[in-house]
mmCIF file of N, CA and C in Angstrom:
data_model
loop_
_atom_site.group_PDB
_atom_site.id
_atom_site.type_symbol
_atom_site.label_atom_id
_atom_site.label_comp_id
_atom_site.label_asym_id
_atom_site.label_seq_id
_atom_site.Cartn_x
_atom_site.Cartn_y
_atom_site.Cartn_z
ATOM 1 N N GLN A 1 6.181 89.246 39.786
ATOM 2 C CA GLN A 1 5.913 89.868 41.083
ATOM 3 C C GLN A 1 6.358 91.313 41.133
ATOM 4 N N VAL A 2 6.521 91.932 39.979
ATOM 5 C CA VAL A 2 6.912 93.336 39.913
ATOM 6 C C VAL A 2 5.683 94.184 39.646
ATOM 7 N N GLN A 3 5.463 95.142 40.503
ATOM 8 C CA GLN A 3 4.380 96.094 40.333
ATOM 9 C C GLN A 3 4.956 97.401 39.808
ATOM 10 N N LEU A 4 4.354 97.927 38.745
ATOM 11 C CA LEU A 4 4.807 99.162 38.133
ATOM 12 C C LEU A 4 3.687 100.188 38.154
ATOM 13 N N VAL A 5 4.012 101.391 38.578
ATOM 14 C CA VAL A 5 3.025 102.461 38.651
ATOM 15 C C VAL A 5 3.580 103.713 37.990
ATOM 16 N N GLU A 6 2.919 104.154 36.914
ATOM 17 C CA GLU A 6 3.340 105.351 36.204
ATOM 18 C C GLU A 6 2.711 106.596 36.818
ATOM 19 N N SER A 7 3.390 107.715 36.658
ATOM 20 C CA SER A 7 2.860 108.995 37.094
ATOM 21 C C SER A 7 3.513 110.103 36.278
ATOM 22 N N GLY A 8 2.950 111.302 36.350
ATOM 23 C CA GLY A 8 3.534 112.449 35.684
ATOM 24 C C GLY A 8 2.834 112.889 34.418
ATOM 25 N N GLY A 9 1.844 112.155 33.979
ATOM 26 C CA GLY A 9 1.114 112.534 32.781
ATOM 27 C C GLY A 9 0.227 113.738 33.035
ATOM 28 N N GLY A 10 -0.301 114.298 31.954
ATOM 29 C CA GLY A 10 -1.162 115.455 32.083
ATOM 30 C C GLY A 10 -1.407 116.122 30.754
ATOM 31 N N LEU A 11 -2.000 117.304 30.805
ATOM 32 C CA LEU A 11 -2.304 118.100 29.623
ATOM 33 C C LEU A 11 -1.257 119.188 29.462
ATOM 34 N N VAL A 12 -0.625 119.223 28.296
ATOM 35 C CA VAL A 12 0.392 120.240 28.013
ATOM 36 C C VAL A 12 0.192 120.806 26.625
ATOM 37 N N GLN A 13 0.688 122.014 26.405
ATOM 38 C CA GLN A 13 0.614 122.647 25.096
ATOM 39 C C GLN A 13 1.736 122.134 24.199
ATOM 40 N N PRO A 14 1.540 122.200 22.884
ATOM 41 C CA PRO A 14 2.617 121.813 21.976
ATOM 42 C C PRO A 14 3.895 122.581 22.300
ATOM 43 N N GLY A 15 5.011 121.875 22.289
ATOM 44 C CA GLY A 15 6.288 122.481 22.632
ATOM 45 C C GLY A 15 6.633 122.373 24.098
ATOM 46 N N GLY A 16 5.690 121.928 24.907
ATOM 47 C CA GLY A 16 5.910 121.800 26.329
ATOM 48 C C GLY A 16 6.671 120.546 26.706
ATOM 49 N N SER A 17 6.880 120.375 28.005
ATOM 50 C CA SER A 17 7.642 119.242 28.514
ATOM 51 C C SER A 17 6.916 118.542 29.650
ATOM 52 N N LEU A 18 7.197 117.264 29.791
ATOM 53 C CA LEU A 18 6.698 116.462 30.894
ATOM 54 C C LEU A 18 7.763 115.446 31.263
ATOM 55 N N ARG A 19 7.790 115.055 32.523
ATOM 56 C CA ARG A 19 8.643 113.954 32.935
ATOM 57 C C ARG A 19 7.778 112.873 33.556
ATOM 58 N N LEU A 20 7.782 111.717 32.946
ATOM 59 C CA LEU A 20 7.037 110.584 33.456
ATOM 60 C C LEU A 20 7.921 109.761 34.379
ATOM 61 N N SER A 21 7.310 109.193 35.396
ATOM 62 C CA SER A 21 8.017 108.324 36.316
ATOM 63 C C SER A 21 7.317 106.975 36.376
ATOM 64 N N CYS A 22 8.085 105.946 36.630
ATOM 65 C CA CYS A 22 7.550 104.602 36.788
ATOM 66 C C CYS A 22 8.189 104.008 38.032
ATOM 67 N N ALA A 23 7.410 103.895 39.084
ATOM 68 C CA ALA A 23 7.902 103.355 40.345
ATOM 69 C C ALA A 23 7.657 101.854 40.400
ATOM 70 N N ALA A 24 8.703 101.107 40.692
ATOM 71 C CA ALA A 24 8.605 99.659 40.765
ATOM 72 C C ALA A 24 8.650 99.190 42.210
ATOM 73 N N SER A 25 7.956 98.110 42.478
ATOM 74 C CA SER A 25 7.972 97.505 43.798
ATOM 75 C C SER A 25 7.863 95.996 43.659
ATOM 76 N N GLY A 26 8.190 95.289 44.705
ATOM 77 C CA GLY A 26 8.138 93.836 44.685
ATOM 78 C C GLY A 26 9.468 93.187 44.354
ATOM 79 N N ARG A 27 10.260 93.839 43.535
ATOM 80 C CA ARG A 27 11.582 93.365 43.147
ATOM 81 C C ARG A 27 12.501 94.549 42.915
ATOM 82 N N THR A 28 13.778 94.345 43.110
ATOM 83 C CA THR A 28 14.763 95.348 42.751
ATOM 84 C C THR A 28 14.947 95.291 41.241
ATOM 85 N N ILE A 29 14.924 96.439 40.581
ATOM 86 C CA ILE A 29 14.941 96.460 39.117
ATOM 87 C C ILE A 29 16.339 96.446 38.519
ATOM 88 N N GLY A 30 17.351 96.268 39.332
ATOM 89 C CA GLY A 30 18.720 96.302 38.846
ATOM 90 C C GLY A 30 19.077 95.261 37.801
ATOM 91 N N SER A 31 18.274 94.213 37.674
ATOM 92 C CA SER A 31 18.524 93.176 36.679
ATOM 93 C C SER A 31 17.440 93.133 35.602
ATOM 94 N N TYR A 32 16.645 94.181 35.529
ATOM 95 C CA TYR A 32 15.542 94.236 34.577
ATOM 96 C C TYR A 32 15.778 95.266 33.486
ATOM 97 N N ALA A 33 15.577 94.838 32.249
ATOM 98 C CA ALA A 33 15.498 95.787 31.156
ATOM 99 C C ALA A 33 14.135 96.458 31.262
ATOM 100 N N MET A 34 14.067 97.731 30.910
ATOM 101 C CA MET A 34 12.809 98.449 31.032
ATOM 102 C C MET A 34 12.547 99.289 29.793
ATOM 103 N N GLY A 35 11.285 99.632 29.613
ATOM 104 C CA GLY A 35 10.931 100.404 28.441
ATOM 105 C C GLY A 35 9.659 101.203 28.622
ATOM 106 N N TRP A 36 9.451 102.115 27.686
ATOM 107 C CA TRP A 36 8.234 102.911 27.621
ATOM 108 C C TRP A 36 7.530 102.640 26.297
ATOM 109 N N PHE A 37 6.219 102.517 26.367
ATOM 110 C CA PHE A 37 5.377 102.316 25.198
ATOM 111 C C PHE A 37 4.195 103.270 25.302
ATOM 112 N N ARG A 38 3.556 103.537 24.182
ATOM 113 C CA ARG A 38 2.396 104.420 24.215
ATOM 114 C C ARG A 38 1.327 103.925 23.249
ATOM 115 N N GLN A 39 0.102 104.329 23.527
ATOM 116 C CA GLN A 39 -1.017 103.922 22.698
ATOM 117 C C GLN A 39 -1.986 105.081 22.528
ATOM 118 N N ALA A 40 -2.195 105.481 21.290
ATOM 119 C CA ALA A 40 -3.165 106.515 20.966
ATOM 120 C C ALA A 40 -4.521 105.860 20.725
ATOM 121 N N PRO A 41 -5.614 106.600 20.907
ATOM 122 C CA PRO A 41 -6.951 106.040 20.680
ATOM 123 C C PRO A 41 -7.092 105.467 19.277
ATOM 124 N N GLY A 42 -7.578 104.235 19.184
ATOM 125 C CA GLY A 42 -7.790 103.604 17.900
ATOM 126 C C GLY A 42 -6.541 103.058 17.240
ATOM 127 N N LYS A 43 -5.407 103.140 17.912
ATOM 128 C CA LYS A 43 -4.163 102.654 17.345
ATOM 129 C C LYS A 43 -3.533 101.596 18.243
ATOM 130 N N GLU A 44 -2.623 100.837 17.664
ATOM 131 C CA GLU A 44 -1.907 99.822 18.419
ATOM 132 C C GLU A 44 -0.851 100.466 19.308
ATOM 133 N N ARG A 45 -0.522 99.784 20.378
ATOM 134 C CA ARG A 45 0.523 100.255 21.252
ATOM 135 C C ARG A 45 1.862 100.197 20.513
ATOM 136 N N GLU A 46 2.672 101.236 20.680
ATOM 137 C CA GLU A 46 3.927 101.314 19.963
ATOM 138 C C GLU A 46 5.106 101.569 20.895
ATOM 139 N N PHE A 47 6.256 101.154 20.444
ATOM 140 C CA PHE A 47 7.495 101.339 21.183
ATOM 141 C C PHE A 47 7.895 102.800 21.215
ATOM 142 N N VAL A 48 8.366 103.251 22.367
ATOM 143 C CA VAL A 48 8.854 104.615 22.517
ATOM 144 C C VAL A 48 10.346 104.626 22.828
ATOM 145 N N SER A 49 10.728 103.913 23.879
ATOM 146 C CA SER A 49 12.118 103.920 24.303
ATOM 147 C C SER A 49 12.400 102.737 25.213
ATOM 148 N N ALA A 50 13.666 102.338 25.283
ATOM 149 C CA ALA A 50 14.064 101.229 26.145
ATOM 150 C C ALA A 50 15.454 101.477 26.710
ATOM 151 N N ILE A 51 15.737 100.819 27.821
ATOM 152 C CA ILE A 51 17.015 100.977 28.495
ATOM 153 C C ILE A 51 17.406 99.664 29.153
ATOM 154 N N ASN A 52 18.687 99.349 29.118
ATOM 155 C CA ASN A 52 19.142 98.114 29.748
ATOM 156 C C ASN A 52 19.410 98.358 31.228
ATOM 157 N N PRO A 53 19.629 97.301 32.012
ATOM 158 C CA PRO A 53 19.769 97.457 33.468
ATOM 159 C C PRO A 53 20.857 98.425 33.920
ATOM 160 N N SER A 54 21.976 98.456 33.224
ATOM 161 C CA SER A 54 23.106 99.298 33.620
ATOM 162 C C SER A 54 23.028 100.725 33.090
ATOM 163 N N SER A 55 22.054 101.022 32.256
ATOM 164 C CA SER A 55 21.896 102.319 31.595
ATOM 165 C C SER A 55 22.946 102.570 30.517
ATOM 166 N N ARG A 56 23.710 101.562 30.174
ATOM 167 C CA ARG A 56 24.740 101.728 29.147
ATOM 168 C C ARG A 56 24.182 101.675 27.734
ATOM 169 N N SER A 57 22.987 101.128 27.589
ATOM 170 C CA SER A 57 22.361 101.048 26.274
ATOM 171 C C SER A 57 20.954 101.607 26.326
ATOM 172 N N THR A 58 20.629 102.454 25.359
ATOM 173 C CA THR A 58 19.282 102.995 25.225
ATOM 174 C C THR A 58 18.873 102.959 23.765
ATOM 175 N N ASN A 59 17.585 103.019 23.530
ATOM 176 C CA ASN A 59 17.078 103.047 22.178
ATOM 177 C C ASN A 59 15.799 103.876 22.143
ATOM 178 N N TYR A 60 15.540 104.512 20.997
ATOM 179 C CA TYR A 60 14.385 105.376 20.846
ATOM 180 C C TYR A 60 13.711 105.157 19.506
ATOM 181 N N ALA A 61 12.409 105.288 19.500
ATOM 182 C CA ALA A 61 11.684 105.300 18.242
ATOM 183 C C ALA A 61 12.096 106.544 17.466
ATOM 184 N N ASP A 62 12.127 106.440 16.144
ATOM 185 C CA ASP A 62 12.538 107.578 15.325
ATOM 186 C C ASP A 62 11.679 108.816 15.587
ATOM 187 N N SER A 63 10.428 108.602 15.893
ATOM 188 C CA SER A 63 9.505 109.706 16.093
ATOM 189 C C SER A 63 9.804 110.551 17.330
ATOM 190 N N VAL A 64 10.552 110.002 18.283
ATOM 191 C CA VAL A 64 10.842 110.737 19.511
ATOM 192 C C VAL A 64 12.321 111.027 19.694
ATOM 193 N N LYS A 65 13.147 110.525 18.822
ATOM 194 C CA LYS A 65 14.593 110.695 18.938
ATOM 195 C C LYS A 65 14.971 112.175 18.957
ATOM 196 N N GLY A 66 15.800 112.553 19.919
ATOM 197 C CA GLY A 66 16.218 113.931 20.053
ATOM 198 C C GLY A 66 15.312 114.761 20.927
ATOM 199 N N ARG A 67 14.136 114.244 21.240
ATOM 200 C CA ARG A 67 13.179 114.976 22.073
ATOM 201 C C ARG A 67 12.952 114.306 23.424
ATOM 202 N N PHE A 68 12.997 112.991 23.442
ATOM 203 C CA PHE A 68 12.758 112.234 24.666
ATOM 204 C C PHE A 68 14.061 111.653 25.186
ATOM 205 N N ALA A 69 14.134 111.446 26.492
ATOM 206 C CA ALA A 69 15.298 110.830 27.107
ATOM 207 C C ALA A 69 14.856 109.864 28.197
ATOM 208 N N ILE A 70 15.279 108.624 28.070
ATOM 209 C CA ILE A 70 14.951 107.616 29.063
ATOM 210 C C ILE A 70 16.100 107.503 30.061
ATOM 211 N N SER A 71 15.772 107.290 31.311
ATOM 212 C CA SER A 71 16.793 107.121 32.337
ATOM 213 C C SER A 71 16.224 106.271 33.464
ATOM 214 N N ARG A 72 17.089 105.835 34.343
ATOM 215 C CA ARG A 72 16.633 105.037 35.472
ATOM 216 C C ARG A 72 17.510 105.288 36.679
ATOM 217 N N ASP A 73 16.943 105.108 37.838
ATOM 218 C CA ASP A 73 17.667 105.198 39.089
ATOM 219 C C ASP A 73 17.387 103.899 39.825
ATOM 220 N N ASN A 74 18.294 102.957 39.688
ATOM 221 C CA ASN A 74 18.072 101.641 40.279
ATOM 222 C C ASN A 74 17.992 101.688 41.804
ATOM 223 N N ALA A 75 18.715 102.619 42.414
ATOM 224 C CA ALA A 75 18.669 102.753 43.868
ATOM 225 C C ALA A 75 17.284 103.172 44.343
ATOM 226 N N LYS A 76 16.577 103.927 43.503
ATOM 227 C CA LYS A 76 15.224 104.364 43.825
ATOM 228 C C LYS A 76 14.160 103.465 43.208
ATOM 229 N N ASN A 77 14.602 102.462 42.465
ATOM 230 C CA ASN A 77 13.685 101.539 41.808
ATOM 231 C C ASN A 77 12.696 102.276 40.904
ATOM 232 N N THR A 78 13.226 103.236 40.153
ATOM 233 C CA THR A 78 12.376 104.098 39.350
ATOM 234 C C THR A 78 12.929 104.297 37.939
ATOM 235 N N LEU A 79 12.028 104.305 36.982
ATOM 236 C CA LEU A 79 12.325 104.579 35.581
ATOM 237 C C LEU A 79 11.717 105.925 35.222
ATOM 238 N N TYR A 80 12.384 106.672 34.336
ATOM 239 C CA TYR A 80 11.905 107.991 33.941
ATOM 240 C C TYR A 80 11.851 108.139 32.426
ATOM 241 N N LEU A 81 11.011 109.054 31.988
ATOM 242 C CA LEU A 81 10.993 109.457 30.589
ATOM 243 C C LEU A 81 10.819 110.963 30.545
ATOM 244 N N GLN A 82 11.886 111.663 30.174
ATOM 245 C CA GLN A 82 11.826 113.106 30.009
ATOM 246 C C GLN A 82 11.368 113.395 28.593
ATOM 247 N N MET A 83 10.287 114.145 28.447
ATOM 248 C CA MET A 83 9.711 114.447 27.154
ATOM 249 C C MET A 83 9.746 115.950 26.927
ATOM 250 N N ASN A 84 10.470 116.364 25.903
ATOM 251 C CA ASN A 84 10.582 117.770 25.542
ATOM 252 C C ASN A 84 10.054 117.995 24.134
ATOM 253 N N GLY A 85 9.726 119.228 23.840
ATOM 254 C CA GLY A 85 9.232 119.554 22.512
ATOM 255 C C GLY A 85 8.037 118.715 22.110
ATOM 256 N N LEU A 86 7.095 118.566 23.015
ATOM 257 C CA LEU A 86 5.949 117.686 22.777
ATOM 258 C C LEU A 86 5.083 118.159 21.613
ATOM 259 N N LYS A 87 4.588 117.186 20.872
ATOM 260 C CA LYS A 87 3.745 117.424 19.709
ATOM 261 C C LYS A 87 2.387 116.766 19.918
ATOM 262 N N PRO A 88 1.349 117.238 19.220
ATOM 263 C CA PRO A 88 0.029 116.615 19.356
ATOM 264 C C PRO A 88 0.052 115.107 19.091
ATOM 265 N N GLU A 89 0.889 114.651 18.183
ATOM 266 C CA GLU A 89 0.971 113.234 17.881
ATOM 267 C C GLU A 89 1.611 112.405 18.991
ATOM 268 N N ASP A 90 2.123 113.062 20.023
ATOM 269 C CA ASP A 90 2.640 112.355 21.181
ATOM 270 C C ASP A 90 1.527 111.969 22.151
ATOM 271 N N THR A 91 0.332 112.432 21.896
ATOM 272 C CA THR A 91 -0.808 112.151 22.766
ATOM 273 C C THR A 91 -1.094 110.659 22.841
ATOM 274 N N GLY A 92 -1.357 110.177 24.048
ATOM 275 C CA GLY A 92 -1.690 108.782 24.231
ATOM 276 C C GLY A 92 -1.477 108.351 25.667
ATOM 277 N N VAL A 93 -1.757 107.091 25.925
ATOM 278 C CA VAL A 93 -1.498 106.513 27.233
ATOM 279 C C VAL A 93 -0.101 105.921 27.207
ATOM 280 N N TYR A 94 0.715 106.320 28.157
ATOM 281 C CA TYR A 94 2.092 105.853 28.233
ATOM 282 C C TYR A 94 2.237 104.776 29.294
ATOM 283 N N TYR A 95 2.846 103.678 28.895
ATOM 284 C CA TYR A 95 3.038 102.539 29.772
ATOM 285 C C TYR A 95 4.515 102.267 29.987
ATOM 286 N N CYS A 96 4.877 101.879 31.190
ATOM 287 C CA CYS A 96 6.220 101.384 31.423
ATOM 288 C C CYS A 96 6.157 99.873 31.546
ATOM 289 N N ALA A 97 7.265 99.225 31.255
ATOM 290 C CA ALA A 97 7.313 97.776 31.276
ATOM 291 C C ALA A 97 8.692 97.300 31.718
ATOM 292 N N ALA A 98 8.743 96.080 32.235
ATOM 293 C CA ALA A 98 10.000 95.517 32.718
ATOM 294 C C ALA A 98 10.091 94.038 32.389
ATOM 295 N N VAL A 99 11.308 93.573 32.159
ATOM 296 C CA VAL A 99 11.557 92.155 31.915
ATOM 297 C C VAL A 99 12.935 91.809 32.455
ATOM 298 N N LEU A 100 13.059 90.630 33.043
ATOM 299 C CA LEU A 100 14.343 90.184 33.571
ATOM 300 C C LEU A 100 15.282 89.897 32.411
ATOM 301 N N SER A 101 16.187 90.823 32.160
ATOM 302 C CA SER A 101 17.115 90.713 31.042
ATOM 303 C C SER A 101 18.274 91.670 31.237
ATOM 304 N N LEU A 102 19.477 91.204 30.962
ATOM 305 C CA LEU A 102 20.659 92.060 31.048
ATOM 306 C C LEU A 102 20.821 92.904 29.792
ATOM 307 N N SER A 103 20.118 92.532 28.739
ATOM 308 C CA SER A 103 20.196 93.239 27.466
ATOM 309 C C SER A 103 18.989 94.137 27.264
ATOM 310 N N LEU A 104 19.162 95.146 26.438
ATOM 311 C CA LEU A 104 18.070 96.038 26.070
ATOM 312 C C LEU A 104 17.012 95.253 25.304
ATOM 313 N N VAL A 105 15.748 95.514 25.598
ATOM 314 C CA VAL A 105 14.640 94.821 24.963
ATOM 315 C C VAL A 105 13.698 95.825 24.326
ATOM 316 N N ILE A 106 13.413 95.628 23.046
ATOM 317 C CA ILE A 106 12.535 96.521 22.308
ATOM 318 C C ILE A 106 11.153 95.916 22.087
ATOM 319 N N SER A 107 11.100 94.624 21.803
ATOM 320 C CA SER A 107 9.840 93.951 21.535
ATOM 321 C C SER A 107 8.936 93.944 22.760
ATOM 322 N N GLN A 108 7.756 94.513 22.616
ATOM 323 C CA GLN A 108 6.853 94.592 23.758
ATOM 324 C C GLN A 108 6.348 93.231 24.205
ATOM 325 N N ARG A 109 6.338 92.261 23.312
ATOM 326 C CA ARG A 109 5.884 90.922 23.671
ATOM 327 C C ARG A 109 6.841 90.224 24.625
ATOM 328 N N THR A 110 8.055 90.697 24.689
ATOM 329 C CA THR A 110 9.055 90.113 25.573
ATOM 330 C C THR A 110 8.877 90.569 27.017
ATOM 331 N N TYR A 111 8.293 91.722 27.204
ATOM 332 C CA TYR A 111 8.151 92.278 28.548
ATOM 333 C C TYR A 111 7.191 91.475 29.409
ATOM 334 N N GLN A 112 7.570 91.280 30.658
ATOM 335 C CA GLN A 112 6.789 90.481 31.596
ATOM 336 C C GLN A 112 5.806 91.297 32.423
ATOM 337 N N TYR A 113 6.222 92.490 32.794
ATOM 338 C CA TYR A 113 5.429 93.292 33.714
ATOM 339 C C TYR A 113 5.092 94.636 33.103
ATOM 340 N N TRP A 114 3.871 95.086 33.361
ATOM 341 C CA TRP A 114 3.364 96.331 32.792
ATOM 342 C C TRP A 114 2.643 97.166 33.834
ATOM 343 N N GLY A 115 2.778 98.474 33.703
ATOM 344 C CA GLY A 115 2.004 99.372 34.528
ATOM 345 C C GLY A 115 0.638 99.592 33.910
ATOM 346 N N GLN A 116 -0.195 100.358 34.590
ATOM 347 C CA GLN A 116 -1.543 100.628 34.112
ATOM 348 C C GLN A 116 -1.612 101.808 33.157
ATOM 349 N N GLY A 117 -0.553 102.578 33.078
ATOM 350 C CA GLY A 117 -0.488 103.675 32.138
ATOM 351 C C GLY A 117 -0.829 105.027 32.733
ATOM 352 N N THR A 118 -0.326 106.065 32.087
ATOM 353 C CA THR A 118 -0.642 107.436 32.465
ATOM 354 C C THR A 118 -0.932 108.231 31.197
ATOM 355 N N GLN A 119 -1.968 109.045 31.238
ATOM 356 C CA GLN A 119 -2.417 109.778 30.059
ATOM 357 C C GLN A 119 -1.578 111.020 29.811
ATOM 358 N N VAL A 120 -1.139 111.171 28.565
ATOM 359 C CA VAL A 120 -0.444 112.374 28.124
ATOM 360 C C VAL A 120 -1.246 112.977 26.988
ATOM 361 N N THR A 121 -1.643 114.230 27.147
ATOM 362 C CA THR A 121 -2.409 114.918 26.122
ATOM 363 C C THR A 121 -1.688 116.195 25.737
ATOM 364 N N VAL A 122 -1.368 116.330 24.457
ATOM 365 C CA VAL A 122 -0.678 117.511 23.954
ATOM 366 C C VAL A 122 -1.649 118.262 23.052
ATOM 367 N N SER A 123 -2.112 119.396 23.517
ATOM 368 C CA SER A 123 -3.116 120.161 22.789
ATOM 369 C C SER A 123 -3.102 121.610 23.237
ATOM 370 N N SER A 124 -3.449 122.498 22.306
ATOM 371 C CA SER A 124 -3.569 123.906 22.630
ATOM 372 C C SER A 124 -4.993 124.265 23.008
#
């Protein structure tokens, strides 16, 4: 019963920045592990980043480590992904996801709820 809606995507030049947001409704997300995934055309959806309910644990794909930062504001029922130093290979549809879990979850098959995605295009 959790509805997730992503926003903040768009067209940016290489080296630029974007902040994605994922607004949740229907349930308070304070007990949900959450994550970001992305899918490029013709490729499988891949893990980007994840965060546990308390924000004490985070994880990142090697390809985005040092450039992206995941965060959440449970009071606002919102998940964020700050993306800096964007590269063309970061292009794709970005999805947020949630699952009732006190622990950080990386496997996308474990996630119960998914947003519809927001397009990120990095090109000059």
